[in-house]
Coordinates of C-alpha atoms in Angstrom, one line a residue:
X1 CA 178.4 119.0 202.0
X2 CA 178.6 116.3 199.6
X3 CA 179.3 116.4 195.8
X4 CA 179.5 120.1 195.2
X5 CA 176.1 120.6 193.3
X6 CA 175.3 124.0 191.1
X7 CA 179.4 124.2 189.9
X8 CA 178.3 123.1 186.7
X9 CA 175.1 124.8 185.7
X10 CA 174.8 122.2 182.9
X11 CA 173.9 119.3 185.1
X12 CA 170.8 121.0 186.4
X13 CA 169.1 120.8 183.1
X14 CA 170.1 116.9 182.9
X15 CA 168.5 116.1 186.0
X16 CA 164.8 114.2 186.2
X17 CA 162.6 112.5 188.9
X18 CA 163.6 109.1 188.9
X19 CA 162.3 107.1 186.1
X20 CA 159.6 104.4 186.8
X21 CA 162.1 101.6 185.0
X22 CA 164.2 102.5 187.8
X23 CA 161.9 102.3 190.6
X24 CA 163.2 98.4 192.3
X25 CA 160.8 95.6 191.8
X26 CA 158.6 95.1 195.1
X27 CA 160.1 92.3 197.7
X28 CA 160.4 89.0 196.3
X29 CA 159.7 85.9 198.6
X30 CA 162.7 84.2 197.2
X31 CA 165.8 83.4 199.3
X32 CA 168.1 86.3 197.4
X33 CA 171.5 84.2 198.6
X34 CA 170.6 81.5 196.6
X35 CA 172.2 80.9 192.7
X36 CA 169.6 79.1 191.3
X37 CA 170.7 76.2 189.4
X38 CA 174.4 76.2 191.2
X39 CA 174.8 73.8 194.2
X40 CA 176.0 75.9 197.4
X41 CA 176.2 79.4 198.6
X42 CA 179.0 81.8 198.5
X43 CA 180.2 84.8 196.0
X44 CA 183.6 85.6 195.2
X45 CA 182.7 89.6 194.9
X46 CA 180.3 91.3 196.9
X47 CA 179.8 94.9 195.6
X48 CA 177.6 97.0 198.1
X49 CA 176.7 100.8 196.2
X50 CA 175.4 102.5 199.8
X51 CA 173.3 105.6 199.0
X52 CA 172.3 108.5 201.3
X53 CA 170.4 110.6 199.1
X54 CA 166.9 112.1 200.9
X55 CA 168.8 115.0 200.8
X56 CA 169.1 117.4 197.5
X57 CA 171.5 114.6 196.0
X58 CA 168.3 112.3 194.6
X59 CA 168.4 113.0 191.1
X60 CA 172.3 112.7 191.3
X61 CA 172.2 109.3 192.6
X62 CA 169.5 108.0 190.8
X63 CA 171.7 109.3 187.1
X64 CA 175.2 107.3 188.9
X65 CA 172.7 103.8 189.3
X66 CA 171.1 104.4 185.6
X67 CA 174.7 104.7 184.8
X68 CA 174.8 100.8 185.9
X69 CA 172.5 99.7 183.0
X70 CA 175.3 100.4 180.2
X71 CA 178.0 98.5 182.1
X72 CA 178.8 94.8 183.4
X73 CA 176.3 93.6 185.4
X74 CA 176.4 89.7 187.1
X75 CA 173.8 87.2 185.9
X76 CA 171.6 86.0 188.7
X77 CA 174.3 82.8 188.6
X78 CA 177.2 84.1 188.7
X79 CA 179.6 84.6 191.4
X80 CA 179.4 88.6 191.8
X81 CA 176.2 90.3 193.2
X82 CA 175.8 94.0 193.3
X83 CA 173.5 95.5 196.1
X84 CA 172.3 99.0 196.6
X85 CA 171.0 100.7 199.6
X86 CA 169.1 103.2 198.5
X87 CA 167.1 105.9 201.1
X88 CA 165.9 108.9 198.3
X89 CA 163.4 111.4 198.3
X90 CA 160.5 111.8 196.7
X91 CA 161.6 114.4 194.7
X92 CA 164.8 116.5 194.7
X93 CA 163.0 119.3 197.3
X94 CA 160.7 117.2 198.9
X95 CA 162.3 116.4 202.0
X96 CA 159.1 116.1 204.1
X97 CA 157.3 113.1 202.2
X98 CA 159.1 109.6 203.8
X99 CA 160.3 107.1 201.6
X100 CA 161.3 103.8 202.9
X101 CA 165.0 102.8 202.3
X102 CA 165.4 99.6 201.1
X103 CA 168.0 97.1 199.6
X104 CA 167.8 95.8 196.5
X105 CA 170.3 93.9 194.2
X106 CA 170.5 94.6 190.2
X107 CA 171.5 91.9 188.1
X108 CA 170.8 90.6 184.5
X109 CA 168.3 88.0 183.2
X110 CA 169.0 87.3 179.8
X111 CA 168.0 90.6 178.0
X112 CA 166.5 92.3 181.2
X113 CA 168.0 94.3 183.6
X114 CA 166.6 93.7 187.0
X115 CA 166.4 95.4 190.2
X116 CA 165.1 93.1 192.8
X117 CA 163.9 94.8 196.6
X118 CA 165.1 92.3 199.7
X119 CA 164.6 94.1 202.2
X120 CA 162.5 97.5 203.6
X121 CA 163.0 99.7 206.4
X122 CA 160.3 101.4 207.9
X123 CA 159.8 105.3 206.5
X124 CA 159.7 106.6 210.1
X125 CA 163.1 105.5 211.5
X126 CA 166.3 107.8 210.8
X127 CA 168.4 106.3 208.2
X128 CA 171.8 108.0 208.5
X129 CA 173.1 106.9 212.1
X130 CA 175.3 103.5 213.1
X131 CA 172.6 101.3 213.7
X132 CA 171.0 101.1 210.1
X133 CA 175.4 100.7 208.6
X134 CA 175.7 97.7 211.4
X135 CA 172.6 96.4 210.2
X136 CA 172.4 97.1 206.6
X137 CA 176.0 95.2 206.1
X138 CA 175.3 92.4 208.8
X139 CA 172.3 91.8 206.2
X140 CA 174.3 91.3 203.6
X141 CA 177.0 89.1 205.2
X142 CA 174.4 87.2 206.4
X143 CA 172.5 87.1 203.0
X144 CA 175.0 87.2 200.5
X145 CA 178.6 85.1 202.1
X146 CA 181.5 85.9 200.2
X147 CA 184.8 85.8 199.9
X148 CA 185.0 89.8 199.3
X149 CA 182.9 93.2 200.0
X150 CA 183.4 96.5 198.5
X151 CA 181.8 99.5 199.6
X152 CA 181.2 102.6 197.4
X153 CA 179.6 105.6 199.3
X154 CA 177.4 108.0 197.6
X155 CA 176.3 111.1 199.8
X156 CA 177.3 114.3 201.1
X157 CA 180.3 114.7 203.2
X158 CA 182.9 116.6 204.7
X159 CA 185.8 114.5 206.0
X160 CA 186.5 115.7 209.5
X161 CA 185.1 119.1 209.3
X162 CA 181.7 119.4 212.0
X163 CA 178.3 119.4 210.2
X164 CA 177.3 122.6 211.8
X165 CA 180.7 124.4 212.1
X166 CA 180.3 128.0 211.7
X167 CA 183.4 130.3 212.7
X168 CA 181.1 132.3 215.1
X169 CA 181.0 129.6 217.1
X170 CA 184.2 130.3 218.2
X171 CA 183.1 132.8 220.4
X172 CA 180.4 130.4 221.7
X173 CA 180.6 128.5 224.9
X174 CA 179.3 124.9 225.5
X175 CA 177.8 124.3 222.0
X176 CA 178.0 121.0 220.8
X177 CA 179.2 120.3 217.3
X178 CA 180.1 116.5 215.6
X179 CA 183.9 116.4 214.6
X180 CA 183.5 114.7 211.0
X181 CA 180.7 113.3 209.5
X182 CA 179.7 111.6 205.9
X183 CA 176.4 110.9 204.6
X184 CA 173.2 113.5 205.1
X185 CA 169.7 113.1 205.9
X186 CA 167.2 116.1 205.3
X187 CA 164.1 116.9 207.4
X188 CA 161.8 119.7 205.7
X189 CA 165.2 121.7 204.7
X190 CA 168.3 121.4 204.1
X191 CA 169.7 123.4 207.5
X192 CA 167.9 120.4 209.4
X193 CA 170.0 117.4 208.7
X194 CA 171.3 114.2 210.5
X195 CA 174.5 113.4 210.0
X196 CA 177.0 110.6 210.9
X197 CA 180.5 111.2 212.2
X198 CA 182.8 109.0 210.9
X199 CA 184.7 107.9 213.7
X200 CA 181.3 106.4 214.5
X201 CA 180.6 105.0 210.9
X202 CA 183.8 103.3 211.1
X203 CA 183.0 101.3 214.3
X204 CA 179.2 101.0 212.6
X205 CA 181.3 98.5 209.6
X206 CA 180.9 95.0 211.0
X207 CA 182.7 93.5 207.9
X208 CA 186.1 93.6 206.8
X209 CA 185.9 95.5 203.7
X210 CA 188.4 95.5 200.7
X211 CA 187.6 99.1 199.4
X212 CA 185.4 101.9 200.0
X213 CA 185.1 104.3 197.2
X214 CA 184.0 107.5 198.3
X215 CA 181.9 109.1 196.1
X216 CA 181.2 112.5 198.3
X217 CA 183.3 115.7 199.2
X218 CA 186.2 115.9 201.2
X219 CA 187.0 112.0 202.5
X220 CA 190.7 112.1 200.9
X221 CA 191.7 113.1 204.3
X222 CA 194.6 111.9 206.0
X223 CA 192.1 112.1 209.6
X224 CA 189.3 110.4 207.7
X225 CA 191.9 107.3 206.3
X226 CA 193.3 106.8 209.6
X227 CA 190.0 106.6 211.4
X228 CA 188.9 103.9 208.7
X229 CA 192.0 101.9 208.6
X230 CA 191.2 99.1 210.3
X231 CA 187.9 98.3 208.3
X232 CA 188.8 98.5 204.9
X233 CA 192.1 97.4 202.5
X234 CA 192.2 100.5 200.2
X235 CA 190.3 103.9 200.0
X236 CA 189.7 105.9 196.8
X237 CA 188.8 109.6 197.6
X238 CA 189.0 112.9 197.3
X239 CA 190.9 115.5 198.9
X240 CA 188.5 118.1 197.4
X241 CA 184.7 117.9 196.9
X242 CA 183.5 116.5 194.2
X243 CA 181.4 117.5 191.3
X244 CA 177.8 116.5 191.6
X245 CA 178.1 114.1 188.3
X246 CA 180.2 111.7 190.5
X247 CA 182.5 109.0 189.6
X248 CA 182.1 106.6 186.1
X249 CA 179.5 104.0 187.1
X250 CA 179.5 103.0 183.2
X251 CA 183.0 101.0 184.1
X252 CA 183.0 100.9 187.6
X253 CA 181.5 97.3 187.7
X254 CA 183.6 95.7 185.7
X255 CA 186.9 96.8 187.5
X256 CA 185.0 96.3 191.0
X257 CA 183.7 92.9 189.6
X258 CA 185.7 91.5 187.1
X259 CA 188.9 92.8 187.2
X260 CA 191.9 90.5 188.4
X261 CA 193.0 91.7 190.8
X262 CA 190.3 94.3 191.4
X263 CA 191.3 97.8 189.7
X264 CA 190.8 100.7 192.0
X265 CA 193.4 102.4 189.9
X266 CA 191.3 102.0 186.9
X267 CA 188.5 103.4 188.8
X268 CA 190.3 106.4 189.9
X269 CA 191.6 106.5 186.1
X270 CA 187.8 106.8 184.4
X271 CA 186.7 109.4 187.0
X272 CA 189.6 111.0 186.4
X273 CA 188.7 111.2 182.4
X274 CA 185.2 111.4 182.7
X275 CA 185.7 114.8 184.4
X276 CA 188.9 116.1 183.2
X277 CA 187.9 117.9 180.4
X278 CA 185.1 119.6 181.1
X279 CA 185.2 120.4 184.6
X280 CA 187.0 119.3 187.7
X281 CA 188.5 116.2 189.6
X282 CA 191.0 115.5 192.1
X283 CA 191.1 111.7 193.1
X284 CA 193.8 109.6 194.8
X285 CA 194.1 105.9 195.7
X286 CA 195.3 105.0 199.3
X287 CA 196.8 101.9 200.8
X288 CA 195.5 102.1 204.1
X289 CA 198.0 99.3 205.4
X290 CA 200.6 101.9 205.9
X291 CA 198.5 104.8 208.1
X292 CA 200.0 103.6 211.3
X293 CA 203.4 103.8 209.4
X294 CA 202.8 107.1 208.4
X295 CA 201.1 108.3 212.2
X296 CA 204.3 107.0 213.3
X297 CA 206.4 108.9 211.3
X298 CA 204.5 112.4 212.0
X299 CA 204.5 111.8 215.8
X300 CA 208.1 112.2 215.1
X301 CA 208.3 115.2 213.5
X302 CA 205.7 116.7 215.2
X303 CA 207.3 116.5 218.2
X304 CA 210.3 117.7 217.0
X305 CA 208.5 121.2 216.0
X306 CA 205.2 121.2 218.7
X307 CA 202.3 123.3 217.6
X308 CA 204.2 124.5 214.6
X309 CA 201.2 124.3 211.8
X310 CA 199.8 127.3 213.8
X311 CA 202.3 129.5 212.5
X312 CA 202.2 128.2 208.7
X313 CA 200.9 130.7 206.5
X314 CA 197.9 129.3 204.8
X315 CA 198.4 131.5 202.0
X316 CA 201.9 129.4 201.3
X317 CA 200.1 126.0 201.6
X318 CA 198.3 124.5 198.9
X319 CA 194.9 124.5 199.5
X320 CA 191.8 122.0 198.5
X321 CA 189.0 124.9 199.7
X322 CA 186.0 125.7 198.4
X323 CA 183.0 125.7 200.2
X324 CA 185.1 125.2 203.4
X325 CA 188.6 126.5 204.2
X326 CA 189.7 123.6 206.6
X327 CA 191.6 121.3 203.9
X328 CA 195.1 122.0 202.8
X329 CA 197.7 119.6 201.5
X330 CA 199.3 117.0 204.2
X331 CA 203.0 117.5 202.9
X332 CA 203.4 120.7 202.1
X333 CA 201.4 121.5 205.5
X334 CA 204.7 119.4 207.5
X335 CA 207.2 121.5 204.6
X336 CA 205.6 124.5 206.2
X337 CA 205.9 123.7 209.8
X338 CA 209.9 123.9 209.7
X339 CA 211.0 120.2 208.8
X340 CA 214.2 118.9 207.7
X341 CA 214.9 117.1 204.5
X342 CA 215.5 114.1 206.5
X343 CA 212.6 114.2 208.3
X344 CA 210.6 115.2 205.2
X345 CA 212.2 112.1 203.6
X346 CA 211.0 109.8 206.2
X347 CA 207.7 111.1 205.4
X348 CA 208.0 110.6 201.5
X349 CA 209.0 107.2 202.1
X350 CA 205.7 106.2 203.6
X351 CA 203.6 108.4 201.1
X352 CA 205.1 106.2 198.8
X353 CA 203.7 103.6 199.9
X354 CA 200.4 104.6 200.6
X355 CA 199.2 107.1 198.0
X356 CA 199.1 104.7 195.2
X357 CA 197.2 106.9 192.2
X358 CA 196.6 110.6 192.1
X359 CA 195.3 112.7 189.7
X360 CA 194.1 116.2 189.5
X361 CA 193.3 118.8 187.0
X362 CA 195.3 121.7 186.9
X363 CA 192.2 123.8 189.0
X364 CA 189.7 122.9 191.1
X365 CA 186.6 125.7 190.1
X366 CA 189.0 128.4 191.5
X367 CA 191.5 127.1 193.4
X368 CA 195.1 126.1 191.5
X369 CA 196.6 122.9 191.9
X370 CA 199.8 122.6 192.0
X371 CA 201.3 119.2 190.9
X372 CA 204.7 119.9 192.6
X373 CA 202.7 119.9 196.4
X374 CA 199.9 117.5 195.8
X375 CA 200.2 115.0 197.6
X376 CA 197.1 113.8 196.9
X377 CA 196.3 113.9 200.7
X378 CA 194.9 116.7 202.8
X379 CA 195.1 117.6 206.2
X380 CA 193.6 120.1 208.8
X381 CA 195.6 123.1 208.9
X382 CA 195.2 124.6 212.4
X383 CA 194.2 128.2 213.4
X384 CA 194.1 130.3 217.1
X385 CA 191.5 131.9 215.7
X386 CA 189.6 128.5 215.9
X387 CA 189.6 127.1 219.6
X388 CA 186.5 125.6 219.5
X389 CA 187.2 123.3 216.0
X390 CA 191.1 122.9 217.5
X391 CA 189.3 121.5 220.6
X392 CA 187.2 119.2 218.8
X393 CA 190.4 118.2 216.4
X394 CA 192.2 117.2 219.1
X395 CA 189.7 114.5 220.1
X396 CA 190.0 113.0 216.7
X397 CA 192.3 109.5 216.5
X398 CA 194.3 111.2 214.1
X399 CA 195.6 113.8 216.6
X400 CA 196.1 111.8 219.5
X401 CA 198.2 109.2 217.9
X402 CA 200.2 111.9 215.8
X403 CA 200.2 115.5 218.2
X404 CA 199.7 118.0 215.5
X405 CA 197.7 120.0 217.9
X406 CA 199.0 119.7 222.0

């Protein structure tokens, strides 16, 4: 699942249908690349806000892009352009109704906040799946040239975990399940969804990207980075889920947009805030230049103690479970698996490196976090009492460049 949604039992009396000043203008027959006024084409930021929400996530989303109106937004001039994709339902339980996705790009015009549609996709055709990323973001290259893109992903996910995964299915022969996925699609209910896996979304990214901000559950995965380290500069995720309010989209602009250089740390800061106090929030910010370093480094000491995870006590490991037990902490999983201090050195010397900001309050709903073993990272702690996910784990890049499970 994405953001986890009835934690907070406050949030469902804040929640409407979206708001008709919200609604995006119908298709304008203007060339949307253009600056009108400024001689040439080309932006120096691109921000794309990507949003999967026919699903019971609407009225979420649609409170995260209000959010935009109280922040920085670009002129139609200027040299930044934000750019939603937006696919929601009707309403937050009618998931029979279609709704064309479309893209449309917010900016300011003097005293008026507009949201412009450039392009439609027809109602009919499944939105979550590699085809519509590929050409969502090829349209926006292709539209919009810059010298930078950012991504920020609002929907449900669940890092590496299957989308149907149910333990009995252990005990099941020859049933096909989807190793990770992010993003959700519903058809008529919520058991009947289309989901991408993200091996797949990865190779879906035709752009290099600078960021992606993951605004769903579960993406703070040390599987889920490694799969996406190729495609983007910097992730900024969770290793928990995450509350259905989401991340600060009153500041987010400006640090995406303004900021010199860009301040995912800041980002990771005001989500950190706006939760902290009255709920619950783990965040981290990764460098995704070092994940072959760091595969490297694990092969290593995996090899040194094969198959070990399978004998680490899970009640000994700090954990990042709620409505899935799969996630536990990438160090203190490889503390637990019987390595030495040098070899755990050689790991801290990477994580270093590569977690760059973490945060998290002291619980997540019921689950302690311990600031002494979060590393701000998770990782798939292995069971026998799992074959059929340990079979599909094994297929994931993570795995086969690192051997946790042989």
């Amino acid at each position: 699942m994405k953001k986890t949604l009835s934690l907070i039992l406050f949030l469902w009396g804040i929640m409407s249908c979206t708001p008709d000043s919200l609604k995006p203008l119908p298709s304008s027959n203007d060339f949307t690349g253009k600056r009108v006024g400024v001689e040439g084409l080309g932006y120096k930021r691109v921000m794309i806000i990507y949003c999967e929400g026919y699903n019971n996530l609407t009225d979420d989303i649609e409170l995260n892009l209000k959010q935009l109106d109280e922040g920085y937004l670009p002129a139609i001039n200027d040299r930044e352009a934000i750019l939603v994709y937006a696919h929601d339902a009707k309403s937050k339980y009618d998931w029979s109704t279609p709704s064309e996705p479309v893209i449309y790009r917010i900016y300011k015009h003097y005293d008026e906040i507009v949201r412009d549609t450039i392009k439609r996709f027809p109602a009919n055709e499944l939105s979550v799946c590699e085809e519509r990323v590929t050409e969502v973001m090829s349209f926006i290259k292709k539209s919009f040239p810059s010298q930078s893109y950012g991504l920020v992903y609002n929907s449900h996910a669940s890092g590496w975990i299957p989308s149907d995964y149910e333990e009995s299915s252990d005990n099941t022969t020859g049933w096909s399940i989807s190793p990770q996925w992010i993003g959700a699609e519903y058809e008529d209910t919520y058991t009947n969804d289309h989901t991408l896996d993200v091996e797949k979304f990865a190779q879906a990214i035709p752009i290099h990207l600078d960021y992606i901000i993951f605004d769903c559950c579960l993406m703070g995965g040390v599987e889920t980075n490694y799969a996406l380290r190729d495609k983007t500069s910097y992730i900024v995720a969770a290793p928990t889920e995450v509350i259905s309010e989401g991340f600060d989209y009153y500041n987010m602009t400006k640090k995406l947009l303004k900021s010199e250089p860009i301040d995912l740390k800041g980002v990771c800061e005001d989500f950190y805030n706006k939760l902290a106090s009255s709920s619950y929030v783990t965040i981290a910010l990764y460098d995704c230049a070092y994940m072959n370093e760091l595969a490297n480094s694990c092969k290593e000491v995996f090899a040194a103690h094969p198959n070990a995870a399978f004998n680490v006590n899970s009640n000994k490991v700090q954990n990042y479970n709620y409505s899935f037990r799969y996630h536990y902490d990438f160090r203190d999983i490889i503390a637990n698996m019987g390595a030495s201090e040098k070899e755990l050195e050689s790991i801290d010397k990477v994580l270093e490196k590569l977690v760059l900001y973490k945060n998290a309050t002291p619980y997540f709903i019921y689950t302690p976090i311990n600031p002494l073993t979060y590393s701000g990272l998770s990782m798939y702690l292995p069971n026998s009492s799992w074959p059929v996910l340990n079979g599909f784990y094994k297929e994931t890049d993570w795995n086969k460049a690192t051997g946790l499970i042989r």
